[in-house]
Amino acid sequence: GSDLVYPGFPEPGGFYEVGFDWQPSSVRFFIVNQGRELTLWTLGDATLIPQVPLQFMLNLWHPTEHWIPTRSPADYPASDAVLRADWAEYWLP
């Protein structure tokens, strides 16, 4: 929706807070922009929600389509990409 369209996003070299909230029956993915937590999407099919402990890890993944500001085909990057993480944390239920 229009809540997820921000001029200049993503800012080259900028850091963004992103995360997910796991629940047994859903997973909500979000981003924090300008101090405001915005839901990107919620996976609500409980058959697709992991129910066993997982390792905590960070990775860089390239989808086949752009998600922001609108969905459109995305070519694989022509050169290497780098993931820079300033911090990471998790909470146990």
PDB file of C-alpha atoms in Angstrom, residues 1-2 4-6 9-10 63-74:
ATOM      1  CA  GLY A   1       0.000   0.000   0.000  1.00  0.00           C
ATOM      2  CA  SER A   2       0.931   3.658  -0.061  1.00  0.00           C
ATOM      3  CA  LEU A   4       5.259   1.544   2.155  1.00  0.00           C
ATOM      4  CA  VAL A   5       6.252   4.093  -0.497  1.00  0.00           C
ATOM      5  CA  TYR A   6       8.985   6.472   0.671  1.00  0.00           C
ATOM      6  CA  PHE A   9      14.089   4.454  -0.204  1.00  0.00           C
ATOM      7  CA  PRO A  10      16.265   2.531   0.000  1.00  0.00           C
ATOM      8  CA  PRO A  63      14.093 -12.392  -4.941  1.00  0.00           C
ATOM      9  CA  THR A  64      12.986 -12.795  -8.554  1.00  0.00           C
ATOM     10  CA  GLU A  65      10.848  -9.663  -8.263  1.00  0.00           C
ATOM     11  CA  HIS A  66      11.137  -6.253  -6.601  1.00  0.00           C
ATOM     12  CA  TRP A  67       8.814  -5.746  -3.624  1.00  0.00           C
ATOM     13  CA  ILE A  68       9.201  -2.008  -3.014  1.00  0.00           C
ATOM     14  CA  PRO A  69       7.664   0.257  -4.162  1.00  0.00           C
ATOM     15  CA  THR A  70       5.716  -2.113  -6.452  1.00  0.00           C
ATOM     16  CA  ARG A  71       6.117  -5.695  -7.566  1.00  0.00           C
ATOM     17  CA  SER A  72       8.065  -5.966 -10.821  1.00  0.00           C
ATOM     18  CA  PRO A  73      10.575  -8.445 -12.308  1.00  0.00           C
ATOM     19  CA  ALA A  74      14.070  -8.221 -10.796  1.00  0.00           C
TER      20      ALA A  74
END
